[in-house]
Short mmCIF file of N, CA and C in Angstrom, two decimals:
data_model
loop_
_atom_site.label_atom_id
_atom_site.label_comp_id
_atom_site.label_asym_id
_atom_site.label_seq_id
_atom_site.Cartn_x
_atom_site.Cartn_y
_atom_site.Cartn_z
N LEU L 37 0.71 -1.05 0.08
CA LEU L 37 0.01 -0.03 0.00
C LEU L 37 0.87 1.28 0.06
N ASP L 38 1.89 1.05 0.68
CA ASP L 38 2.82 2.28 0.76
C ASP L 38 3.51 2.68 -0.48
N ILE L 39 3.95 1.61 -1.23
CA ILE L 39 4.46 1.93 -2.57
C ILE L 39 3.39 2.54 -3.61
N PHE L 40 2.12 1.87 -3.29
CA PHE L 40 0.90 2.27 -4.15
C PHE L 40 0.86 3.84 -3.92
N LEU L 41 0.71 4.19 -2.66
CA LEU L 41 0.54 5.53 -2.31
C LEU L 41 1.70 6.54 -2.84
N LEU L 42 2.95 6.16 -2.77
CA LEU L 42 3.99 6.80 -3.18
C LEU L 42 4.01 6.97 -4.76
N ALA L 43 3.65 6.12 -5.43
CA ALA L 43 3.32 6.02 -6.81
C ALA L 43 2.12 7.08 -7.18
N LEU L 44 1.12 6.93 -6.62
CA LEU L 44 -0.07 7.96 -6.58
C LEU L 44 0.48 9.34 -6.32
N TRP L 45 1.30 9.53 -5.41
CA TRP L 45 1.65 10.75 -5.18
C TRP L 45 2.58 11.35 -6.42
N LYS L 46 3.48 10.28 -6.93
CA LYS L 46 4.42 10.95 -7.95
C LYS L 46 3.56 11.26 -9.21
N GLN L 47 2.25 10.58 -9.37
CA GLN L 47 1.53 10.83 -10.53
C GLN L 47 0.67 12.18 -10.27
N TYR L 48 0.29 12.37 -9.12
CA TYR L 48 -0.54 13.46 -9.05
C TYR L 48 -0.09 14.72 -8.08
N GLY L 49 1.10 14.43 -7.42
CA GLY L 49 1.83 15.52 -6.77
C GLY L 49 0.88 15.92 -5.55
N ASP L 50 -0.10 15.18 -5.03
CA ASP L 50 -0.81 15.54 -3.79
C ASP L 50 0.03 15.60 -2.56
N PRO L 51 0.21 16.70 -1.85
CA PRO L 51 1.14 16.51 -0.69
C PRO L 51 0.62 15.56 0.56
N HIS L 52 -0.80 15.60 0.51
CA HIS L 52 -1.56 14.79 1.46
C HIS L 52 -1.23 13.42 1.38
N ILE L 53 -1.28 12.94 0.18
CA ILE L 53 -0.96 11.50 -0.08
C ILE L 53 0.56 11.13 0.15
N LEU L 54 1.59 12.18 -0.14
CA LEU L 54 2.79 11.88 0.47
C LEU L 54 3.05 11.82 1.87
N ASP L 55 2.43 12.71 2.47
CA ASP L 55 2.49 12.71 4.14
C ASP L 55 1.88 11.40 4.68
N THR L 56 0.71 10.92 4.03
CA THR L 56 0.09 9.79 4.50
C THR L 56 1.18 8.58 4.30
N ALA L 57 1.74 8.43 3.06
CA ALA L 57 2.42 7.32 2.91
C ALA L 57 3.84 7.37 3.77
N ILE L 58 4.49 8.49 4.01
CA ILE L 58 5.62 8.45 4.74
C ILE L 58 5.04 8.13 6.23
N GLN L 59 4.01 8.71 6.74
CA GLN L 59 3.65 8.35 8.01
C GLN L 59 3.45 6.71 8.16
N SER L 60 2.96 6.27 7.22
CA SER L 60 2.69 4.83 7.10
C SER L 60 4.04 4.04 7.14
N VAL L 61 5.01 4.51 6.26
CA VAL L 61 6.24 3.78 6.28
C VAL L 61 6.96 3.80 7.53
N GLU L 62 6.84 4.96 8.22
CA GLU L 62 7.49 5.25 9.58
C GLU L 62 6.91 4.48 10.80
N ALA L 63 5.52 4.25 10.55
CA ALA L 63 4.66 3.51 11.61
C ALA L 63 5.07 2.01 11.41
N ALA L 64 5.15 1.65 10.06
CA ALA L 64 5.58 0.07 9.95
C ALA L 64 7.00 0.02 10.46
N ALA L 65 8.08 0.89 10.42
CA ALA L 65 9.24 0.56 10.98
C ALA L 65 9.33 0.64 12.37
N ARG L 66 8.41 1.34 13.01
CA ARG L 66 8.23 1.44 14.44
C ARG L 66 7.64 0.27 15.02
N HIS L 67 6.63 -0.22 14.27
CA HIS L 67 5.97 -1.36 14.94
C HIS L 67 6.39 -2.74 14.47
N HIS L 68 7.22 -2.98 13.46
CA HIS L 68 7.58 -4.28 13.05
C HIS L 68 9.01 -4.44 13.67
N ASN L 69 9.36 -5.68 13.89
CA ASN L 69 10.56 -5.86 14.55
C ASN L 69 11.79 -5.64 13.43
N ILE L 70 12.68 -4.74 13.80
CA ILE L 70 13.83 -4.38 12.94
C ILE L 70 14.96 -5.32 13.61
N GLN L 71 15.50 -6.27 12.80
CA GLN L 71 16.56 -7.08 13.38
C GLN L 71 18.02 -6.71 12.98
N ASP L 72 18.85 -6.48 13.77
CA ASP L 72 20.27 -6.21 13.39
C ASP L 72 20.99 -7.48 13.41
N LEU L 73 21.33 -7.96 12.04
CA LEU L 73 22.14 -9.24 11.79
C LEU L 73 23.40 -9.13 11.85
N GLY L 74 24.07 -8.04 12.31
CA GLY L 74 25.48 -8.04 12.28
C GLY L 74 26.09 -7.38 11.04
N ASP L 75 27.19 -6.70 11.13
CA ASP L 75 28.00 -6.33 10.01
C ASP L 75 27.05 -5.18 9.13
N GLY L 76 26.26 -4.60 10.07
CA GLY L 76 25.35 -3.49 9.26
C GLY L 76 24.14 -3.97 8.53
N ARG L 77 24.09 -5.42 8.58
CA ARG L 77 22.85 -5.79 7.79
C ARG L 77 21.59 -5.80 8.87
N LYS L 78 20.52 -5.52 8.07
CA LYS L 78 19.30 -5.40 8.97
C LYS L 78 18.13 -6.20 8.20
N ALA L 79 16.98 -6.60 8.78
CA ALA L 79 15.88 -7.12 8.24
C ALA L 79 14.71 -6.72 9.11
N ILE L 80 13.66 -6.38 8.29
CA ILE L 80 12.19 -6.12 9.06
C ILE L 80 11.38 -7.41 8.87
N SER L 81 10.67 -7.47 10.00
CA SER L 81 9.90 -8.75 10.17
C SER L 81 8.64 -8.69 9.27
N TYR L 82 8.08 -9.93 8.82
CA TYR L 82 6.88 -9.84 8.07
C TYR L 82 5.65 -9.65 9.06
N TYR L 83 5.64 -10.06 10.03
CA TYR L 83 4.55 -9.71 10.86
C TYR L 83 4.93 -8.89 12.14
N TYR L 84 4.07 -8.30 12.91
CA TYR L 84 4.50 -7.27 14.04
C TYR L 84 5.25 -8.09 15.04
N ILE L 85 4.98 -9.43 15.27
CA ILE L 85 5.17 -10.17 16.45
C ILE L 85 6.35 -11.19 16.15
N THR L 86 7.01 -11.00 15.02
CA THR L 86 7.87 -12.15 14.68
C THR L 86 9.26 -11.59 14.59
N ASN L 87 10.33 -12.44 14.57
CA ASN L 87 11.59 -12.01 14.14
C ASN L 87 12.06 -12.97 12.99
N ASP L 88 11.32 -12.99 12.01
CA ASP L 88 11.78 -13.69 10.78
C ASP L 88 12.73 -12.77 9.89
N ASN L 89 13.13 -13.42 8.91
CA ASN L 89 13.90 -12.77 7.82
C ASN L 89 13.33 -13.15 6.58
N THR L 90 12.20 -12.79 6.35
CA THR L 90 11.47 -12.92 4.97
C THR L 90 12.16 -12.19 3.85
N LEU L 91 12.94 -12.53 2.93
CA LEU L 91 13.55 -11.51 2.02
C LEU L 91 12.74 -10.78 1.27
N ASN L 92 11.57 -11.24 0.64
CA ASN L 92 10.69 -10.50 -0.26
C ASN L 92 10.14 -9.20 0.57
N ILE L 93 9.87 -9.47 1.77
CA ILE L 93 9.28 -8.34 2.76
C ILE L 93 10.36 -7.28 2.84
N SER L 94 11.45 -7.66 3.22
CA SER L 94 12.49 -6.46 3.35
C SER L 94 13.01 -6.02 2.04
N ALA L 95 12.69 -6.69 1.02
CA ALA L 95 12.94 -5.95 -0.44
C ALA L 95 11.68 -5.03 -0.56
N GLU L 96 10.65 -5.44 -0.26
CA GLU L 96 9.36 -4.54 -0.60
C GLU L 96 9.47 -3.38 0.26
N PHE L 97 9.91 -3.60 1.56
CA PHE L 97 10.06 -2.40 2.55
C PHE L 97 11.13 -1.48 1.95
N LEU L 98 12.11 -1.95 1.53
CA LEU L 98 13.27 -1.18 0.93
C LEU L 98 12.75 -0.26 -0.13
N GLU L 99 11.91 -0.78 -1.24
CA GLU L 99 11.34 -0.21 -2.12
C GLU L 99 10.50 0.90 -1.74
N ALA L 100 9.73 0.71 -0.61
CA ALA L 100 8.95 2.12 -0.08
C ALA L 100 9.86 2.86 0.42
N ILE L 101 10.85 2.71 1.13
CA ILE L 101 11.73 3.74 1.67
C ILE L 101 12.49 4.43 0.58
N ALA L 102 12.89 3.69 -0.43
CA ALA L 102 13.58 4.31 -1.71
C ALA L 102 12.62 5.25 -2.46
N ASP L 103 11.21 4.97 -2.34
CA ASP L 103 10.46 5.83 -3.15
C ASP L 103 9.94 7.09 -2.30
N ILE L 104 10.43 7.19 -0.98
CA ILE L 104 10.35 8.59 -0.23
C ILE L 104 11.30 9.56 -0.86
N PRO L 105 10.94 10.83 -1.14
CA PRO L 105 11.86 11.74 -1.69
C PRO L 105 12.96 11.99 -0.74
N ALA L 106 14.20 11.91 -1.02
CA ALA L 106 15.42 12.03 -0.17
C ALA L 106 15.22 13.24 0.93
N GLU L 107 14.52 14.48 0.49
CA GLU L 107 14.52 15.40 1.51
C GLU L 107 13.60 15.11 2.77
N ARG L 108 12.64 14.21 2.47
CA ARG L 108 11.54 13.86 3.29
C ARG L 108 12.03 12.50 4.07
N ARG L 109 13.11 11.88 3.71
CA ARG L 109 13.25 10.51 4.33
C ARG L 109 14.26 10.79 5.48
N SER L 110 13.67 10.40 6.73
CA SER L 110 14.48 10.34 7.98
C SER L 110 15.55 9.60 7.89
N GLN L 111 16.61 10.04 8.86
CA GLN L 111 17.82 9.51 8.88
C GLN L 111 17.84 7.97 9.35
N GLU L 112 16.76 7.79 10.11
CA GLU L 112 16.60 6.27 10.66
C GLU L 112 16.06 5.46 9.49
N LEU L 113 15.22 6.05 8.59
CA LEU L 113 14.78 5.16 7.41
C LEU L 113 15.94 5.14 6.48
N THR L 114 16.85 6.07 6.27
CA THR L 114 18.11 6.03 5.32
C THR L 114 19.00 4.97 5.96
N ASP L 115 19.16 4.91 7.18
CA ASP L 115 20.18 3.93 7.82
C ASP L 115 19.51 2.45 7.52
N LEU L 116 18.23 2.36 7.80
CA LEU L 116 17.50 1.08 7.61
C LEU L 116 17.80 0.65 6.12
N ALA L 117 17.35 1.55 5.13
CA ALA L 117 17.67 1.21 3.77
C ALA L 117 18.85 0.66 3.54
N HIS L 118 20.22 1.26 4.05
CA HIS L 118 21.37 0.69 3.81
C HIS L 118 21.52 -0.67 4.45
N GLY L 119 21.00 -0.95 5.63
CA GLY L 119 21.15 -2.29 6.28
C GLY L 119 20.35 -3.09 5.52
N LEU L 120 18.99 -2.88 5.03
CA LEU L 120 18.35 -3.81 4.28
C LEU L 120 18.93 -4.32 3.03
N LEU L 121 19.53 -3.29 2.35
CA LEU L 121 20.28 -3.45 0.93
C LEU L 121 21.43 -4.56 1.37
N LYS L 122 22.08 -4.15 2.43
CA LYS L 122 23.40 -5.06 2.73
C LYS L 122 23.01 -6.39 3.21
N MET L 123 21.80 -6.54 3.67
CA MET L 123 21.37 -7.93 4.15
C MET L 123 20.95 -8.64 2.88
N LEU L 124 20.18 -8.06 1.79
CA LEU L 124 19.69 -8.57 0.76
C LEU L 124 20.96 -9.15 -0.14
N LEU L 125 21.91 -8.21 -0.43
CA LEU L 125 22.97 -8.65 -1.14
C LEU L 125 23.70 -9.94 -0.65
N HIS L 126 23.87 -9.84 0.82
CA HIS L 126 24.48 -10.96 1.53
C HIS L 126 23.74 -12.12 1.39
N GLU L 127 22.38 -11.98 1.27
CA GLU L 127 21.60 -13.21 1.31
C GLU L 127 21.48 -13.86 -0.16
N GLN L 128 21.74 -13.14 -1.16
CA GLN L 128 21.73 -13.53 -2.45
C GLN L 128 22.82 -14.76 -2.68
N ASN L 129 22.39 -15.78 -3.30
CA ASN L 129 23.29 -16.87 -3.51
C ASN L 129 24.38 -16.52 -4.61
N GLU L 130 25.26 -17.32 -4.78
CA GLU L 130 26.43 -17.01 -5.78
C GLU L 130 25.73 -17.22 -7.25
N ASP L 131 24.80 -17.98 -7.31
CA ASP L 131 24.27 -18.35 -8.68
C ASP L 131 23.08 -17.30 -9.01
N GLY L 132 22.85 -16.15 -8.25
CA GLY L 132 21.86 -15.13 -8.45
C GLY L 132 20.48 -15.52 -7.68
N SER L 133 20.30 -16.63 -7.36
CA SER L 133 18.97 -16.97 -6.65
C SER L 133 18.85 -16.49 -5.17
N PHE L 134 17.80 -16.24 -4.68
CA PHE L 134 17.45 -15.85 -3.41
C PHE L 134 16.50 -16.99 -2.74
N TYR L 135 16.75 -17.36 -1.39
CA TYR L 135 15.75 -18.29 -0.76
C TYR L 135 14.60 -17.43 -0.27
N TYR L 136 13.57 -18.10 0.08
CA TYR L 136 12.46 -17.37 0.57
C TYR L 136 12.69 -16.55 1.83
N VAL L 137 13.54 -17.31 2.97
CA VAL L 137 13.76 -16.51 4.07
C VAL L 137 15.43 -16.56 4.17
N GLY L 138 16.00 -15.70 5.01
CA GLY L 138 17.34 -15.65 5.36
C GLY L 138 17.94 -17.02 5.76
N LYS L 139 19.10 -17.24 5.43
CA LYS L 139 19.88 -18.43 5.68
C LYS L 139 19.98 -18.83 7.19
N ALA L 140 20.32 -17.82 8.01
CA ALA L 140 20.40 -18.10 9.44
C ALA L 140 18.95 -18.33 9.91
N HIS L 141 18.09 -17.77 9.55
CA HIS L 141 16.67 -18.06 10.07
C HIS L 141 16.35 -19.50 9.55
N MET L 142 16.60 -19.82 8.43
CA MET L 142 16.40 -21.27 8.03
C MET L 142 17.03 -22.47 8.80
N GLU L 143 18.42 -22.11 9.17
CA GLU L 143 19.13 -22.78 10.10
C GLU L 143 18.64 -22.97 11.36
N LYS L 144 18.23 -21.73 11.99
CA LYS L 144 17.75 -21.76 13.51
C LYS L 144 16.42 -22.41 13.65
N TYR L 145 15.59 -22.33 12.69
CA TYR L 145 14.18 -23.07 12.78
C TYR L 145 14.02 -24.23 11.94
N HIS L 146 15.22 -24.70 11.50
CA HIS L 146 15.04 -26.10 10.56
C HIS L 146 14.17 -25.96 9.56
N ILE L 147 14.29 -24.80 8.64
CA ILE L 147 13.41 -24.58 7.60
C ILE L 147 13.99 -24.98 6.22
N PRO L 148 13.48 -25.95 5.61
CA PRO L 148 14.01 -26.39 4.41
C PRO L 148 14.40 -25.30 3.38
N LYS L 149 15.51 -25.32 2.56
CA LYS L 149 15.93 -24.34 1.75
C LYS L 149 14.82 -24.30 0.61
N SER L 150 14.46 -23.10 0.18
CA SER L 150 13.43 -23.16 -0.79
C SER L 150 13.68 -21.99 -1.72
N ILE L 151 13.70 -22.24 -3.07
CA ILE L 151 13.70 -21.06 -4.02
C ILE L 151 12.58 -21.29 -4.94
N ASP L 152 11.53 -20.30 -4.99
CA ASP L 152 10.30 -20.33 -5.67
C ASP L 152 10.24 -19.34 -6.73
N CYS L 153 9.48 -19.44 -7.82
CA CYS L 153 9.25 -18.37 -8.67
C CYS L 153 8.72 -17.17 -8.25
N PHE L 154 7.62 -17.34 -7.36
CA PHE L 154 6.73 -16.10 -6.92
C PHE L 154 7.63 -15.28 -6.01
N HIS L 155 8.50 -15.88 -5.12
CA HIS L 155 9.15 -14.93 -4.19
C HIS L 155 10.26 -14.34 -4.82
N THR L 156 11.04 -15.28 -5.74
CA THR L 156 12.08 -14.61 -6.57
C THR L 156 11.75 -13.47 -7.41
N GLY L 157 10.55 -13.57 -8.17
CA GLY L 157 10.06 -12.55 -9.05
C GLY L 157 9.83 -11.25 -8.13
N TYR L 158 9.16 -11.56 -7.03
CA TYR L 158 8.68 -10.37 -6.22
C TYR L 158 10.03 -9.66 -5.83
N THR L 159 10.97 -10.42 -5.24
CA THR L 159 12.13 -9.78 -4.83
C THR L 159 13.00 -8.99 -5.80
N LEU L 160 13.01 -9.70 -6.97
CA LEU L 160 13.66 -9.01 -8.13
C LEU L 160 12.92 -7.61 -8.49
N ASN L 161 11.64 -7.82 -8.58
CA ASN L 161 10.90 -6.58 -9.02
C ASN L 161 11.24 -5.46 -7.98
N ASN L 162 11.10 -5.78 -6.72
CA ASN L 162 11.40 -4.72 -5.62
C ASN L 162 12.87 -4.07 -5.87
N LEU L 163 13.81 -4.98 -6.10
CA LEU L 163 15.32 -4.70 -6.16
C LEU L 163 15.46 -3.73 -7.42
N ILE L 164 14.82 -4.22 -8.46
CA ILE L 164 14.91 -3.31 -9.69
C ILE L 164 14.35 -1.89 -9.56
N HIS L 165 13.36 -1.91 -8.85
CA HIS L 165 12.64 -0.59 -8.56
C HIS L 165 13.57 0.31 -7.68
N VAL L 166 14.26 -0.34 -6.57
CA VAL L 166 15.11 0.36 -5.74
C VAL L 166 16.21 0.84 -6.46
N TYR L 167 16.79 0.14 -7.47
CA TYR L 167 17.98 0.48 -8.26
C TYR L 167 17.63 1.68 -9.02
N GLU L 168 16.22 1.70 -9.72
CA GLU L 168 15.79 2.97 -10.44
C GLU L 168 15.52 4.13 -9.61
N SER L 169 15.36 4.05 -8.41
CA SER L 169 14.85 5.04 -7.40
C SER L 169 16.14 6.03 -7.34
N GLY L 170 17.57 5.51 -7.41
CA GLY L 170 18.56 6.19 -7.27
C GLY L 170 18.91 6.54 -5.73
N ILE L 171 18.31 5.73 -4.70
CA ILE L 171 18.54 5.92 -3.50
C ILE L 171 19.95 5.71 -2.97
N PHE L 172 20.75 4.73 -3.78
CA PHE L 172 22.00 4.42 -3.35
C PHE L 172 22.88 5.07 -4.48
N GLU L 173 24.19 5.08 -4.14
CA GLU L 173 25.23 5.70 -4.98
C GLU L 173 26.46 4.84 -5.01
N GLY L 174 27.37 5.05 -5.79
CA GLY L 174 28.70 4.37 -5.99
C GLY L 174 28.63 2.81 -5.93
N ALA L 175 29.37 2.44 -5.13
CA ALA L 175 29.59 0.69 -4.75
C ALA L 175 28.39 0.27 -4.56
N GLU L 176 27.34 0.81 -3.79
CA GLU L 176 26.17 0.36 -3.29
C GLU L 176 25.22 -0.10 -4.72
N GLN L 177 25.23 1.05 -5.37
CA GLN L 177 24.40 1.29 -6.53
C GLN L 177 24.74 -0.03 -7.63
N ALA L 178 26.05 0.03 -7.76
CA ALA L 178 26.86 -0.81 -8.61
C ALA L 178 26.51 -2.39 -8.22
N ALA L 179 26.59 -2.57 -6.94
CA ALA L 179 26.44 -4.00 -6.25
C ALA L 179 24.93 -4.32 -6.58
N LEU L 180 23.99 -3.42 -6.43
CA LEU L 180 22.66 -3.51 -6.52
C LEU L 180 22.25 -4.01 -8.08
N LEU L 181 22.78 -3.24 -8.95
CA LEU L 181 22.67 -3.63 -10.44
C LEU L 181 23.18 -5.10 -10.61
N GLU L 182 24.24 -5.18 -10.14
CA GLU L 182 24.78 -6.52 -10.56
C GLU L 182 23.98 -7.75 -9.81
N SER L 183 23.45 -7.36 -8.77
CA SER L 183 22.54 -8.32 -8.01
C SER L 183 21.22 -8.51 -8.85
N CYS L 184 20.83 -7.36 -9.47
CA CYS L 184 19.54 -7.54 -10.41
C CYS L 184 19.75 -8.44 -11.69
N GLN L 185 21.12 -8.16 -12.13
CA GLN L 185 21.31 -8.96 -13.40
C GLN L 185 21.58 -10.32 -13.09
N ARG L 186 22.16 -10.65 -11.99
CA ARG L 186 22.53 -12.20 -11.62
C ARG L 186 21.23 -12.83 -11.44
N GLY L 187 20.27 -12.06 -10.65
CA GLY L 187 19.00 -12.67 -10.08
C GLY L 187 18.21 -12.80 -11.40
N MET L 188 18.12 -11.98 -12.28
CA MET L 188 17.14 -11.97 -13.36
C MET L 188 17.83 -13.22 -14.36
N GLN L 189 19.16 -13.24 -14.45
CA GLN L 189 19.48 -14.54 -15.36
C GLN L 189 19.28 -15.68 -14.74
N TYR L 190 19.38 -15.90 -13.37
CA TYR L 190 19.05 -17.10 -12.64
C TYR L 190 17.45 -17.46 -12.98
N PHE L 191 16.63 -16.42 -12.89
CA PHE L 191 15.34 -16.42 -12.99
C PHE L 191 14.91 -17.11 -14.26
N LEU L 192 15.48 -16.43 -15.38
CA LEU L 192 15.30 -16.93 -16.70
C LEU L 192 15.85 -18.45 -17.04
N ASP L 193 16.96 -18.60 -16.40
CA ASP L 193 17.50 -19.86 -16.83
C ASP L 193 16.86 -21.00 -16.07
N VAL L 194 16.46 -20.81 -14.98
CA VAL L 194 15.95 -22.08 -14.07
C VAL L 194 14.55 -22.12 -13.98
N PHE L 195 13.65 -21.03 -13.92
CA PHE L 195 12.46 -21.14 -13.82
C PHE L 195 11.41 -21.28 -15.14
N PHE L 196 12.18 -20.88 -16.29
CA PHE L 196 11.26 -20.86 -17.52
C PHE L 196 11.87 -21.80 -18.47
N ASN L 197 10.95 -22.68 -19.25
CA ASN L 197 11.28 -23.59 -20.24
C ASN L 197 11.11 -22.67 -21.49
N SER L 198 12.09 -22.26 -22.17
CA SER L 198 11.85 -21.48 -23.49
C SER L 198 11.26 -22.21 -24.42
N GLU L 199 11.26 -23.54 -24.48
CA GLU L 199 10.65 -24.25 -25.56
C GLU L 199 9.05 -24.50 -25.43
N THR L 200 8.78 -24.66 -24.21
CA THR L 200 7.29 -24.96 -23.98
C THR L 200 6.63 -23.61 -23.41
N GLY L 201 7.32 -22.86 -22.80
CA GLY L 201 6.59 -21.47 -22.32
C GLY L 201 6.15 -21.79 -20.80
N GLU L 202 6.55 -22.92 -20.29
CA GLU L 202 5.94 -23.35 -18.98
C GLU L 202 6.93 -22.80 -18.01
N ALA L 203 6.62 -22.68 -16.94
CA ALA L 203 7.58 -22.31 -15.50
C ALA L 203 7.28 -23.21 -14.54
N LEU L 204 8.36 -23.32 -13.63
CA LEU L 204 8.46 -24.25 -12.43
C LEU L 204 7.88 -23.40 -11.27
N TYR L 205 7.22 -23.92 -10.34
CA TYR L 205 6.88 -23.23 -9.06
C TYR L 205 8.09 -23.05 -8.20
N ALA L 206 8.87 -24.25 -8.02
CA ALA L 206 10.00 -24.08 -7.10
C ALA L 206 11.22 -25.12 -7.56
N VAL L 207 12.20 -24.68 -7.35
CA VAL L 207 13.39 -25.42 -7.81
C VAL L 207 13.39 -26.80 -7.32
N ASP L 208 12.94 -27.08 -6.11
CA ASP L 208 12.93 -28.48 -5.66
C ASP L 208 11.73 -29.34 -5.93
N LEU L 209 10.85 -28.72 -6.78
CA LEU L 209 9.54 -29.27 -7.05
C LEU L 209 9.32 -29.19 -8.42
N PRO L 210 10.23 -29.97 -9.30
CA PRO L 210 10.34 -29.87 -10.73
C PRO L 210 9.04 -30.13 -11.41
N THR L 211 8.11 -30.98 -10.91
CA THR L 211 6.91 -31.23 -11.50
C THR L 211 5.66 -30.36 -11.24
N HIS L 212 5.99 -29.34 -10.30
CA HIS L 212 5.04 -28.51 -9.91
C HIS L 212 4.98 -27.25 -10.73
N HIS L 213 4.18 -27.02 -11.42
CA HIS L 213 4.16 -25.88 -12.36
C HIS L 213 3.36 -24.70 -11.54
N VAL L 214 3.71 -23.55 -12.31
CA VAL L 214 3.22 -22.29 -11.51
C VAL L 214 1.91 -22.03 -11.71
N ASP L 215 1.20 -20.99 -10.79
CA ASP L 215 -0.27 -20.64 -10.94
C ASP L 215 -0.15 -19.31 -11.52
N ALA L 216 -1.34 -18.64 -11.55
CA ALA L 216 -1.35 -17.24 -12.23
C ALA L 216 -0.43 -16.24 -11.45
N ILE L 217 -0.59 -16.46 -9.91
CA ILE L 217 0.08 -15.35 -9.41
C ILE L 217 1.59 -15.40 -9.67
N CYS L 218 2.08 -16.60 -9.69
CA CYS L 218 3.67 -16.78 -10.07
C CYS L 218 3.88 -16.01 -11.46
N TYR L 219 3.11 -16.40 -12.32
CA TYR L 219 3.33 -15.68 -13.73
C TYR L 219 3.17 -14.17 -13.70
N ALA L 220 2.15 -13.72 -12.83
CA ALA L 220 2.07 -12.27 -12.76
C ALA L 220 3.32 -11.66 -12.16
N GLU L 221 3.93 -12.15 -11.13
CA GLU L 221 5.20 -11.85 -10.63
C GLU L 221 6.25 -11.91 -11.43
N ALA L 222 6.22 -12.75 -12.24
CA ALA L 222 7.37 -12.95 -13.22
C ALA L 222 7.13 -11.88 -14.32
N ILE L 223 5.85 -11.58 -14.75
CA ILE L 223 5.81 -10.52 -15.61
C ILE L 223 6.19 -9.20 -15.14
N PHE L 224 5.70 -8.85 -13.96
CA PHE L 224 6.30 -7.55 -13.28
C PHE L 224 7.68 -7.50 -13.15
N ALA L 225 8.28 -8.71 -12.72
CA ALA L 225 9.90 -8.51 -12.73
C ALA L 225 10.53 -8.28 -14.09
N LEU L 226 9.98 -9.04 -15.09
CA LEU L 226 10.43 -8.95 -16.46
C LEU L 226 10.42 -7.62 -16.95
N CYS L 227 9.06 -7.03 -16.90
CA CYS L 227 8.91 -5.71 -17.47
C CYS L 227 9.60 -4.57 -16.55
N SER L 228 9.81 -4.73 -15.39
CA SER L 228 10.64 -3.85 -14.69
C SER L 228 12.03 -3.92 -15.15
N TYR L 229 12.63 -5.10 -15.31
CA TYR L 229 14.03 -5.30 -15.93
C TYR L 229 14.21 -4.76 -17.21
N LEU L 230 13.24 -4.95 -18.05
CA LEU L 230 13.45 -4.48 -19.40
C LEU L 230 13.31 -2.99 -19.40
#
């Protein structure tokens, strides 16, 4: 909703919409659990009462922060944005893929590793929009671009069969094909990337 409100503000320039969006992002940052994962890495919880590290949620929240004009973005949100980016870059696998949740979270709660089309597309779409926002500069911006490129290459190579046009839902479920939501997330990510 915050991303939608900020897009609406960009379209119409209504300051009330911008104020509402900023207040909402700030409230979410206050009420959700912000985890310090070390080395400057941060994650925001999926729910108010959890300490998870769901990667697409952190990527989505990072996009909302990035969409706030720099002169209206608080130092706390700016610092959080740097921490979220650092965590997401750290969590990306060498092959460009992303798990659904962070590696330490999976290990702590014995969650099987899972890479699926829906959450990969969702995360890539958010990261591409963050890149386009220009919130980061220099080495951070270059690392973000490289992350988006590796992620999209993995996405295309692994999830889609170019001969049949079909896609897989999850890497570890090769017979489970995607549903409409997965295709929609894939289309959003591909259009954003293009």
